[in-house]
Each structure stands twice: as C-alpha cells, then as structure tokens.
Short mmCIF file of C-alpha atoms in Angstrom, two decimals:
data_model
loop_
_atom_site.label_atom_id
_atom_site.label_comp_id
_atom_site.label_asym_id
_atom_site.label_seq_id
_atom_site.Cartn_x
_atom_site.Cartn_y
_atom_site.Cartn_z
CA MET F 1 -145.35 88.68 185.67
CA LEU F 2 -143.13 87.91 188.66
CA LEU F 3 -143.80 89.96 191.85
CA LYS F 4 -142.10 89.71 195.16
CA LEU F 5 -143.48 90.90 198.42
CA ASP F 6 -141.36 91.30 201.62
CA LEU F 7 -143.13 89.57 204.40
CA ASN F 8 -141.40 91.68 206.94
CA ASP F 9 -141.87 94.98 205.48
CA PRO F 10 -143.69 97.40 207.89
CA ARG F 11 -144.78 99.85 205.20
CA PRO F 12 -148.38 100.06 204.04
CA LEU F 13 -149.31 97.24 201.69
CA HIS F 14 -150.18 99.42 198.74
CA GLU F 15 -146.65 100.79 198.73
CA GLN F 16 -145.14 97.37 198.79
CA VAL F 17 -147.37 96.24 196.05
CA ALA F 18 -146.40 99.33 193.94
CA ASP F 19 -142.73 98.56 194.62
CA ALA F 20 -143.14 94.96 193.48
CA ILE F 21 -144.83 96.11 190.22
CA ARG F 22 -142.28 98.89 189.71
CA GLN F 23 -139.51 96.41 190.16
CA ALA F 24 -141.00 94.12 187.49
CA ILE F 25 -141.17 96.99 185.19
CA VAL F 26 -137.50 98.20 185.89
CA GLN F 27 -136.19 94.79 185.52
CA GLY F 28 -137.80 94.47 182.09
CA ASP F 29 -140.15 91.66 183.01
CA VAL F 30 -142.83 93.75 181.33
CA ALA F 31 -141.93 96.17 178.59
CA PRO F 32 -143.65 99.37 177.60
CA GLY F 33 -146.66 98.47 175.72
CA ASP F 34 -147.25 95.25 177.60
CA ARG F 35 -150.52 94.64 179.45
CA LEU F 36 -150.43 93.89 183.08
CA PRO F 37 -152.56 91.12 184.41
CA PRO F 38 -155.95 92.19 185.67
CA ALA F 39 -155.94 93.83 189.10
CA ARG F 40 -158.02 91.06 190.62
CA ASP F 41 -155.55 88.50 189.44
CA LEU F 42 -152.68 90.43 190.82
CA ALA F 43 -154.62 90.80 194.14
CA ASP F 44 -155.33 87.15 194.31
CA ALA F 45 -151.82 86.17 193.55
CA LEU F 46 -150.43 88.60 196.20
CA GLY F 47 -153.02 87.67 198.81
CA VAL F 48 -154.26 91.31 199.17
CA ASN F 49 -157.34 93.08 198.57
CA ALA F 50 -158.30 94.24 194.96
CA ASN F 51 -158.68 97.84 196.22
CA THR F 52 -155.07 97.71 197.47
CA VAL F 53 -153.76 96.71 194.06
CA LEU F 54 -155.85 99.28 192.33
CA ARG F 55 -154.55 101.95 194.64
CA SER F 56 -151.00 100.91 193.79
CA LEU F 57 -151.73 100.92 190.15
CA ARG F 58 -153.11 104.40 190.44
CA ASP F 59 -149.94 105.50 192.18
CA LEU F 60 -147.89 104.04 189.41
CA ARG F 61 -149.97 105.71 186.77
CA ASP F 62 -149.44 109.06 188.56
CA GLU F 63 -145.73 108.35 188.47
CA GLY F 64 -146.10 107.92 184.65
CA LEU F 65 -145.19 104.24 184.48
CA LEU F 66 -148.60 102.90 183.72
CA GLU F 67 -151.46 103.77 181.40
CA PHE F 68 -155.17 103.00 182.02
CA ARG F 69 -157.17 102.36 178.98
CA ARG F 70 -160.91 101.75 178.86
CA GLY F 71 -161.71 98.24 177.82
CA ARG F 72 -158.07 97.36 177.31
CA GLY F 73 -156.89 97.20 180.96
CA VAL F 74 -153.59 98.57 182.36
CA SER F 75 -150.44 98.60 180.25
CA VAL F 76 -146.92 99.84 180.77
CA LEU F 77 -146.31 103.22 179.50
CA SER F 78 -142.56 103.77 180.14
CA ARG F 79 -139.68 102.28 182.08
CA PRO F 80 -138.48 104.50 184.89
CA ASP F 81 -135.12 106.07 184.33
CA PRO F 82 -132.21 104.01 185.56
CA ARG F 83 -131.22 106.54 188.16
CA GLU F 84 -134.63 106.23 189.73
CA ALA F 85 -134.37 102.56 189.52
CA LEU F 86 -131.06 102.48 191.19
CA ARG F 87 -132.28 104.78 193.78
CA ALA F 88 -134.87 102.18 194.65
CA MET F 89 -132.23 99.46 194.73
CA VAL F 90 -129.94 101.48 196.93
CA ARG F 91 -132.80 102.11 199.31
CA ASP F 92 -133.30 98.41 199.52
CA LEU F 93 -129.60 97.86 200.00
CA LEU F 94 -129.54 100.34 202.94
CA HIS F 95 -132.65 98.64 204.27
CA GLU F 96 -131.00 95.32 204.04
CA ALA F 97 -127.74 96.75 205.52
CA VAL F 98 -129.59 98.08 208.62
CA ARG F 99 -130.55 94.42 209.43
CA TYR F 100 -126.85 93.64 209.65
CA GLY F 101 -126.21 96.76 211.66
CA TYR F 102 -124.39 98.55 208.82
CA ARG F 103 -124.80 102.29 208.48
CA PRO F 104 -124.90 104.11 205.02
CA HIS F 105 -121.14 105.10 205.23
CA ASP F 106 -120.22 101.47 205.80
CA ILE F 107 -122.06 100.70 202.62
CA ILE F 108 -120.13 103.54 200.91
CA GLU F 109 -116.77 101.97 202.09
CA LEU F 110 -118.02 98.63 200.88
CA ILE F 111 -118.79 99.92 197.41
CA LYS F 112 -115.46 101.60 197.10
CA GLU F 113 -113.79 98.43 198.22
CA ILE F 114 -115.33 96.28 195.49
CA SER F 115 -115.28 98.69 192.58
CA MET G 1 -127.00 68.12 164.18
CA ASN G 2 -126.60 70.14 161.13
CA ASP G 3 -126.74 67.02 159.16
CA LEU G 4 -129.99 66.20 160.82
CA SER G 5 -131.62 69.48 160.05
CA VAL G 6 -130.62 69.12 156.38
CA ARG G 7 -132.33 65.74 156.40
CA ASP G 8 -135.35 67.12 158.03
CA ALA G 9 -135.57 69.95 155.45
CA ALA G 10 -135.37 67.37 152.65
CA PHE G 11 -138.05 65.32 154.28
CA ARG G 12 -140.15 68.43 154.52
CA GLY G 13 -139.69 69.12 150.87
CA ARG G 14 -140.43 65.61 149.84
CA PHE G 15 -143.63 65.44 152.12
CA LEU G 16 -144.87 68.78 150.71
CA LEU G 17 -144.28 67.55 147.16
CA ALA G 18 -146.05 64.25 147.76
CA ALA G 19 -149.06 66.00 149.42
CA GLY G 20 -149.22 68.42 146.67
CA ALA G 21 -149.16 65.78 143.94
CA TRP G 22 -151.86 63.86 145.87
CA THR G 23 -154.02 67.01 145.92
CA VAL G 24 -153.60 67.65 142.22
CA LEU G 25 -154.23 63.94 141.38
CA VAL G 26 -157.48 63.70 143.29
CA THR G 27 -158.59 67.16 141.88
CA ALA G 28 -157.92 65.91 138.41
CA VAL G 29 -159.95 62.79 138.95
CA LEU G 30 -162.76 64.71 140.60
CA VAL G 31 -163.03 66.90 137.49
CA ALA G 32 -162.21 64.40 134.79
CA VAL G 33 -164.65 61.62 135.93
CA PRO G 34 -167.90 63.67 135.64
CA LEU G 35 -166.67 65.26 132.31
CA TRP G 36 -166.04 61.81 130.92
CA PHE G 37 -169.52 60.63 131.82
CA ARG G 38 -171.20 63.93 130.89
CA ASP G 39 -173.13 62.45 127.93
CA ARG G 40 -174.59 59.66 130.05
CA LEU G 41 -175.84 61.92 132.95
CA PRO G 42 -179.07 63.83 133.11
CA ASP G 43 -178.72 67.66 133.75
CA PRO G 44 -179.68 68.50 136.45
CA LEU G 45 -178.65 65.34 138.18
CA ALA G 46 -180.01 63.90 141.36
CA ALA G 47 -177.65 65.01 144.13
CA HIS G 48 -179.48 64.40 147.37
CA TRP G 49 -181.46 61.41 148.67
CA GLY G 50 -184.11 61.45 151.39
CA PRO G 51 -184.56 59.23 154.29
CA SER G 52 -186.59 56.87 152.09
CA GLY G 53 -183.67 56.39 149.73
CA ASP G 54 -185.30 58.11 146.83
CA PRO G 55 -183.73 61.16 145.23
CA ASP G 56 -185.17 64.49 146.45
CA GLY G 57 -182.63 67.21 145.36
CA THR G 58 -180.85 68.11 142.35
CA MET G 59 -177.76 69.91 141.17
CA PRO G 60 -176.81 71.31 137.78
CA PHE G 61 -173.87 69.44 136.06
CA THR G 62 -171.63 72.49 136.25
CA VAL G 63 -172.03 72.80 139.94
CA PHE G 64 -171.55 69.03 140.35
CA VAL G 65 -168.14 69.38 138.65
CA CYS G 66 -167.28 72.34 141.00
CA VAL G 67 -167.66 69.76 143.94
CA ALA G 68 -163.96 69.39 143.33
CA LEU G 69 -163.54 72.86 144.86
CA LEU G 70 -164.62 71.37 148.33
CA TRP G 71 -161.69 69.10 148.00
CA VAL G 72 -159.37 71.84 147.10
CA VAL G 73 -160.46 73.90 150.04
CA LEU G 74 -159.93 70.92 152.38
CA ALA G 75 -156.63 69.79 150.89
CA GLY G 76 -155.46 73.43 150.73
CA ALA G 77 -156.11 73.68 154.53
CA CYS G 78 -154.11 70.56 155.24
CA LEU G 79 -151.28 71.70 152.94
CA GLY G 80 -151.27 75.21 154.54
CA ALA G 81 -151.08 73.54 157.95
CA ALA G 82 -148.04 71.52 156.65
CA ALA G 83 -146.41 74.39 154.89
CA ALA G 84 -146.64 76.83 157.87
CA GLY G 85 -144.71 76.15 160.97
CA ARG G 86 -142.96 72.80 161.89
CA ALA G 87 -145.96 70.40 161.73
CA VAL G 88 -144.35 68.21 159.00
CA ASN G 89 -141.46 67.23 161.28
CA ARG G 90 -143.60 66.43 164.30
CA ARG G 91 -145.21 63.02 163.96
CA ALA G 92 -148.42 63.72 165.74
CA ALA G 93 -149.22 66.80 163.72
CA ARG G 94 -148.07 65.14 160.41
CA ARG G 95 -150.49 62.31 160.97
CA TRP G 96 -153.41 64.59 161.27
CA ILE G 97 -152.55 66.10 157.95
CA THR G 98 -152.17 62.81 156.11
CA ALA G 99 -155.30 61.42 157.69
CA GLY G 100 -157.21 64.57 156.64
CA LEU G 101 -155.88 64.20 153.18
CA GLY G 102 -156.80 60.49 152.92
CA TRP G 103 -160.23 60.83 154.58
CA GLY G 104 -161.14 63.97 152.50
CA ALA G 105 -160.17 62.36 149.22
CA ALA G 106 -161.89 59.07 149.98
CA PHE G 107 -165.08 60.79 151.16
CA ILE G 108 -165.49 63.17 148.35
CA LEU G 109 -164.57 60.66 145.64
CA GLY G 110 -166.99 58.04 147.19
CA LEU G 111 -169.79 60.74 147.06
CA GLN G 112 -169.01 61.46 143.44
CA ILE G 113 -168.90 57.75 142.52
CA LEU G 114 -172.15 57.12 144.30
CA THR G 115 -173.83 60.14 142.65
CA ILE G 116 -172.56 59.28 139.08
CA GLY G 117 -173.57 55.56 139.59
CA ALA G 118 -177.01 56.38 140.60
CA ASN G 119 -177.48 58.88 137.72
CA LEU G 120 -175.73 56.93 135.00
CA ASP G 121 -177.82 56.57 131.80
CA ARG G 122 -180.99 57.95 133.32
CA ARG G 123 -183.00 60.43 131.31
CA ARG G 124 -184.27 62.41 134.20
CA TRP G 125 -183.01 62.87 137.74
CA GLU G 126 -186.26 61.50 139.21
CA ASP G 127 -185.32 58.20 137.68
CA ALA G 128 -182.03 58.03 139.54
CA ALA G 129 -181.50 54.81 141.60
CA SER G 130 -182.21 54.93 145.29
CA LEU G 131 -179.32 54.96 147.77
CA GLY G 132 -179.27 53.94 151.28
CA TRP G 133 -176.73 51.49 152.67
CA GLN G 134 -174.29 52.74 150.15
CA ALA G 135 -173.70 55.88 151.91
CA ALA G 136 -172.67 53.96 155.02
CA ILE G 137 -170.06 52.19 152.80
CA VAL G 138 -168.62 55.50 151.72
CA ILE G 139 -168.35 56.89 155.24
CA ALA G 140 -166.67 53.48 156.36
CA VAL G 141 -164.31 53.68 153.44
CA ALA G 142 -163.54 57.27 154.15
CA PHE G 143 -162.58 56.42 157.65
CA LEU G 144 -160.55 53.49 156.45
CA ALA G 145 -158.66 55.83 154.10
CA GLY G 146 -158.20 58.35 156.95
CA TRP G 147 -156.76 55.57 159.09
CA LEU G 148 -154.42 54.52 156.17
CA GLY G 149 -153.35 58.23 155.81
CA TRP G 150 -152.73 58.34 159.60
CA LEU G 151 -150.42 55.28 159.24
CA ALA G 152 -148.79 56.80 156.23
CA GLY G 153 -147.83 59.78 158.27
CA ARG G 154 -145.83 57.68 160.78
CA PRO G 155 -142.47 57.33 158.96
CA GLY G 156 -140.14 60.26 159.13
CA PRO G 157 -138.60 62.42 161.76
CA ASP G 158 -140.30 63.12 165.12
CA GLU G 159 -138.97 66.42 166.20
CA ARG G 160 -139.95 67.20 169.81
CA PRO G 161 -138.10 69.48 172.17
CA ALA G 162 -136.59 67.17 174.70
CA ALA G 163 -138.36 67.58 178.13
CA GLY G 164 -136.43 70.06 180.04
CA GLU G 165 -134.27 71.32 177.23
CA ALA G 166 -135.68 74.79 177.59
CA THR G 167 -135.52 74.74 181.47
CA PRO G 168 -134.79 78.29 182.57
CA PRO G 169 -132.31 78.88 185.38
CA ALA G 170 -134.03 78.74 188.71
CA LEU G 171 -134.53 82.00 190.53
CA VAL G 172 -132.69 82.79 193.64
CA LEU G 173 -135.31 83.06 196.39
CA SER G 174 -134.55 84.96 199.62
CA PRO G 175 -136.24 83.96 202.80
CA GLY G 176 -138.75 86.47 204.08
CA GLU G 177 -140.05 87.13 200.65
CA ARG G 178 -143.20 85.95 199.10
CA PRO G 179 -142.69 85.37 195.31
CA VAL G 180 -145.59 84.99 193.04
CA TRP G 181 -145.83 84.75 189.32
CA VAL G 182 -149.15 85.39 187.48
CA SER G 183 -149.94 85.40 183.88
CA SER G 184 -153.11 85.35 181.92
CA VAL G 185 -153.92 84.77 178.31
CA SER G 186 -157.28 85.31 176.54
CA SER G 187 -158.59 85.00 173.11
CA PRO G 188 -160.93 87.89 172.05
CA VAL G 189 -162.05 85.65 169.11
CA ALA G 190 -163.27 82.91 171.46
CA VAL G 191 -165.04 85.32 173.72
CA GLY G 192 -166.87 86.81 170.55
CA LEU G 193 -167.84 83.36 169.31
CA ALA G 194 -168.85 82.40 172.66
CA LEU G 195 -171.09 85.40 173.09
CA ALA G 196 -172.60 84.98 169.68
CA ALA G 197 -173.48 81.34 170.54
CA LEU G 198 -174.97 82.36 173.85
CA ALA G 199 -177.05 85.16 171.96
CA ALA G 200 -178.14 82.45 169.52
CA ALA G 201 -179.24 80.19 172.36
CA VAL G 202 -181.15 82.92 174.01
CA SER G 203 -182.85 83.96 170.69
CA LEU G 204 -183.83 80.33 169.99
CA ALA G 205 -185.10 79.74 173.48
CA ALA G 206 -187.28 82.96 173.14
CA CYS G 207 -188.55 81.72 169.82
CA ALA G 208 -189.51 78.35 171.33
CA LEU G 209 -191.09 80.10 174.34
CA PHE G 210 -193.30 82.16 172.05
CA GLY G 211 -194.85 79.20 170.23
CA LEU G 212 -192.40 78.29 167.40
CA PRO G 213 -191.69 74.60 167.17
CA ALA G 214 -190.48 72.98 170.37
CA GLU G 215 -187.51 71.46 168.45
CA LEU G 216 -185.80 74.83 168.71
CA TRP G 217 -185.20 73.95 172.49
CA ILE G 218 -182.71 71.42 171.29
CA GLY G 219 -180.86 74.04 169.24
CA ALA G 220 -180.99 76.51 172.19
CA GLY G 221 -179.47 73.90 174.34
CA VAL G 222 -176.62 73.02 171.95
CA PHE G 223 -175.78 76.64 171.44
CA ALA G 224 -175.87 77.27 175.27
CA VAL G 225 -173.39 74.35 175.82
CA VAL G 226 -171.21 75.58 173.01
CA GLY G 227 -171.25 79.11 174.38
CA LEU G 228 -170.57 78.28 177.94
CA ALA G 229 -167.70 75.95 176.86
CA GLY G 230 -166.24 78.64 174.64
CA LEU G 231 -166.44 81.19 177.39
CA TRP G 232 -164.99 78.85 179.83
CA LEU G 233 -161.81 78.25 177.59
CA SER G 234 -161.54 81.69 176.22
CA SER G 235 -159.26 82.86 178.91
CA VAL G 236 -156.91 81.25 181.35
CA ARG G 237 -155.07 82.60 184.44
CA VAL G 238 -152.05 80.87 185.75
CA LYS G 239 -150.47 81.47 189.21
CA VAL G 240 -147.38 80.20 190.65
CA SER G 241 -146.99 80.78 194.39
CA PRO G 242 -145.35 79.10 197.37
CA GLU G 243 -148.56 77.15 197.70
CA GLY G 244 -148.32 75.67 194.19
CA LEU G 245 -149.75 76.03 190.87
CA THR G 246 -153.30 77.36 190.20
CA VAL G 247 -154.95 77.36 186.87
CA SER G 248 -158.27 79.33 186.66
CA TYR G 249 -160.62 79.27 183.63
CA GLY G 250 -162.88 81.84 182.13
CA PRO G 251 -163.55 85.49 182.69
CA LEU G 252 -164.89 84.65 186.10
CA ARG G 253 -161.68 82.75 186.99
CA TRP G 254 -163.95 79.81 187.91
CA PRO G 255 -163.58 76.98 187.94
CA SER G 256 -160.08 76.88 189.22
CA ARG G 257 -157.66 74.13 189.94
CA SER G 258 -154.78 74.03 192.32
CA VAL G 259 -151.93 71.66 192.38
CA PRO G 260 -149.81 71.65 195.58
CA LEU G 261 -146.12 72.19 195.30
CA ALA G 262 -145.43 68.70 196.60
CA LYS G 263 -147.14 67.20 193.56
CA LEU G 264 -145.04 69.22 191.11
CA ASP G 265 -141.84 67.86 189.74
CA ARG G 266 -140.49 70.62 187.51
CA ALA G 267 -141.38 73.04 184.71
CA TRP G 268 -139.97 74.25 181.37
CA THR G 269 -141.10 76.18 178.35
CA GLU G 270 -141.88 74.63 175.04
CA ARG G 271 -143.19 76.05 171.68
CA ARG G 272 -146.45 74.36 170.87
CA ALA G 273 -148.80 75.09 167.94
CA PRO G 274 -152.51 74.29 167.82
CA ALA G 275 -151.61 71.79 164.96
CA ASP G 276 -149.29 69.93 167.25
CA VAL G 277 -151.88 69.23 169.98
CA GLY G 278 -155.02 68.89 167.80
CA GLY G 279 -156.54 72.49 167.91
CA TRP G 280 -157.60 75.07 170.43
CA GLY G 281 -159.01 74.64 173.90
CA TYR G 282 -158.34 71.79 176.19
CA ARG G 283 -156.54 69.16 174.33
CA GLY G 284 -155.38 65.76 175.08
CA LEU G 285 -156.12 63.50 177.97
CA PRO G 286 -155.73 64.19 181.61
CA GLY G 287 -152.04 63.50 182.36
CA GLN G 288 -150.81 64.54 178.88
CA SER G 289 -152.76 67.67 177.98
CA THR G 290 -152.31 71.13 176.82
CA ILE G 291 -154.58 74.15 177.35
CA MET G 292 -154.18 75.89 173.98
CA ILE G 293 -155.43 79.54 173.76
CA ARG G 294 -152.67 80.64 171.29
CA GLY G 295 -149.76 79.02 169.57
CA GLY G 296 -146.36 79.81 170.68
CA GLU G 297 -144.55 79.63 173.98
CA CYS G 298 -146.16 77.33 176.55
CA LEU G 299 -145.50 76.80 180.19
CA VAL G 300 -145.20 72.91 180.66
CA VAL G 301 -145.26 71.41 184.14
CA ARG G 302 -144.58 67.80 185.09
CA TYR G 303 -146.33 66.28 188.03
CA THR G 304 -144.53 63.89 190.33
CA SER G 305 -146.98 61.36 189.04
CA GLY G 306 -145.39 61.74 185.53
CA GLY G 307 -148.24 63.51 183.87
CA GLU G 308 -147.65 66.82 182.13
CA LEU G 309 -149.71 69.87 181.48
CA GLY G 310 -149.02 72.58 179.10
CA ILE G 311 -150.61 76.06 179.15
CA SER G 312 -150.08 78.62 176.46
CA VAL G 313 -149.24 81.76 178.56
CA ASP G 314 -147.08 84.69 178.22
CA ASP G 315 -143.95 85.13 180.14
CA ALA G 316 -143.80 81.35 180.60
CA ALA G 317 -140.03 81.19 181.34
CA GLN G 318 -140.27 83.22 184.56
CA GLY G 319 -143.07 81.16 185.79
CA ALA G 320 -141.11 77.97 184.99
CA ALA G 321 -138.08 79.47 186.71
CA LEU G 322 -140.05 80.39 189.89
CA LEU G 323 -141.77 77.01 189.95
CA ASN G 324 -138.41 75.18 189.73
CA ALA G 325 -136.97 77.42 192.41
CA LEU G 326 -140.00 76.80 194.81
CA VAL G 327 -139.93 73.09 194.11
CA ALA G 328 -136.15 73.02 194.82
CA SER G 329 -136.52 75.02 198.08
CA GLY G 330 -139.29 72.74 199.22
CA VAL G 331 -137.14 69.72 198.68
CA ALA G 332 -134.20 71.28 200.43
CA SER G 333 -136.10 72.27 203.57
#
C-alpha cells in the first residue's frame, strides 16, 4: 500500500494519515474487501505513533470506508463516491494553487481554459 | 515468439508423457517382482532389520506388495508439481522433479530388492539374512539415481522472466512529500504449524521435567527450534521508504533488516512459485534468495552488488515503482 505524507502540511497528523489512506482507497490501490496492513506497520512506515494511525483508521471507519473485524484486522468496506474523491483532489489543487499565489477563481479560469 | 510457445507446449507434453511412463513402469516392477517370487518368500516376511543386522520386524506379503503405493504417492506428487503451473518449462524446477522421480524409484526399488533377496527361499522370517552395509549401498545408489535424474532434467527450455521485464513505470515523486510503501504477507497455516510445534515442545519439556526419560529434552529442543523458525518465517513485512528497503520477519516484526537506498539498484515484479525456488520459507543463498510465503507475484530487488532478493508480497508492482523512483531521484540529486 502506497501512502504519501506532505511534510509541510500544518494540519494534525491523524488527518494527514487519514487523507493518505483515503487517497490510496480512492485511487484503487486497495479495493473493497482488501485488508490494510496492520496499524503498527503503517505507523512504523509513516514514522508516526501507532495511536495516531488508529485514530485515523477509526475516523475512516466512521466515514464508512473501513471495517474493523475482530481477529481479521482492518479491511476496506467501500470506495468513496467519485464526487467526494474529486472534492478532496480539488481541495488539494486549491491548496497547491495558494502556494503559487493563485485564488480559487484563477483556478476556475484555468480549468475553463484547458477543457 | 508464438513458435517458441508451441515448442514449449510440445516439450511439456513430452515431459509429462515420459514422467508418466516412468511412474507406470516403476509401479509395474514394484508390483510384479514380489508376485513373481511369491512362492519362494515366507509370509509374513522380514521387513525390518535391527542395529545388529538381524531381522526384527515383519510385514504380511499383501502389505509388502502395497509398498508400491508409497512410490505412487511420491511420483504422483512429482507429476502433480509438473502438471500444475509452469514448473516443466523452468530448468531449476524441472530438475527437482526429475531428481525426485529418480531418487524415489531407486530407493524404493532398492529396498524391495534387499528385502526380497534377504527373504528368498527362507521358510520363516526369522531365518532371513542379516543386512547392514547393503542399506548404505541402497542409499548411495538412490542418491546417484537422484543425481542422474537431476542431470536428465537439464535439456529443454529454461523459461525465466527476463530481469526487469515487468518493471513498472516509476512513480512521479513531488518534493515535500514523504512516500512510503508498506505491504505484509502472512501464512495462517505456517502460524498454526509453528504454534503446534511450540506446544509440542512445551509438552515434551514438561514430561521430561516430571521424571519421564531425559531423551525427551532432545525432542523438546527440536520442536522448539522448528516452531520458532516457523513463526519467524510465517509472516513478512516489507517497507519501501526514502531511507531504503526494510524487511521485517515474524509476528513481532523482529528481526528486521534494512538496506539503504544507495545499495539498491532497481526493482521489478516476477511470478515465482514455491516449486521454482525449492519450497516455502527462506530459499536460496544470500545474494540470490527468495522469501517465499505464498506463490505468485513477488517483489524482486537487485542490489548494486549484483545480488537479488525476491519477496512474495501483495501489491508488489507499486513497491517496485516507488523503489525505482526513489533510486532514480537519489541518483539525480
């Protein structure tokens, strides 16, 4: 499972971790029914505390993306709907745009330009 | 290409036919020879010889003929391995099959010849000739036959995915991002067997502790080693991060081995089966080894030293892609 953490992201770690896992689910790296690696492996890989990962996993479970099963670990329950997925991407795009000094309406112009 | 695969399929057919004919031939001999000498053998006949060389165990004649079943099971396992998957078209796997067929045939035939020879024309099994050094000859001949079988497996195609053929496209990494790939694979069967072995070790140790023969300590030790080794290789966790590749073993993720990025050359995926690498667990020699937990897609990494390590993990393509991207960015900067 491929996860990406933004090193400059000021948001709380557990949100970032949840985003990284959500992104992996949206992009189809893990399909519904697949098991996620154990939380401590994820924590070790991302260099964060295991409790942080557990908190992210619980958040994602509450979103309906993950399922916790006793003895079988954590598996993907469903893929978020594309609109929600796109919303996350647009949020990232806007976030990235701010770095270059672009405002949301500049991005709208840009999208109109290329489509 | 197509021509080649037709030739490979023809070779596979011929190989299976020859191996099947060998199995049938040896089975026929194993059944026919005792039946031929039936009138000259005692019933029951001597079938086991003690350390002194004198017979100390017997077997009814019908059971003796059924020893052929042992061969059928062994040869059936070899043929099954050959018929399933692509083992026939891979030299290393094919050689193990032919070696197994040669060794098994020679060993079981040798035992049969020894037993019949010792029992021939005796009235009672107690009169059977004593055996000692002959057993060593049978074992030596069996290994010779296995070696011949191993040689016989050499001719033919050697299909191996060319290194890097399945190299996935490298990922695009953006600076300011920490990408990691983590995957783990575990075998519930191995965990179960290992726990059973550990339980046996504890039981034997307890028996030895409470006054039963001290030899049980040896059994306890063996089971403990087997159980711990099984547990150690029952699961593997692989991590690819900007620091390098980390392989951790066992449910405790310890021991763990890290290879810095600078020592990695590149990675790709390859389908490997237990038959290709010689079974489950840690297979091969350091520098050319495979950690085989389950057959199928493996992540293969090549070190800058030229060595290779294959690990059977899920989602290997992404791991390979990330590793290649990290290596490339490390070279670039």
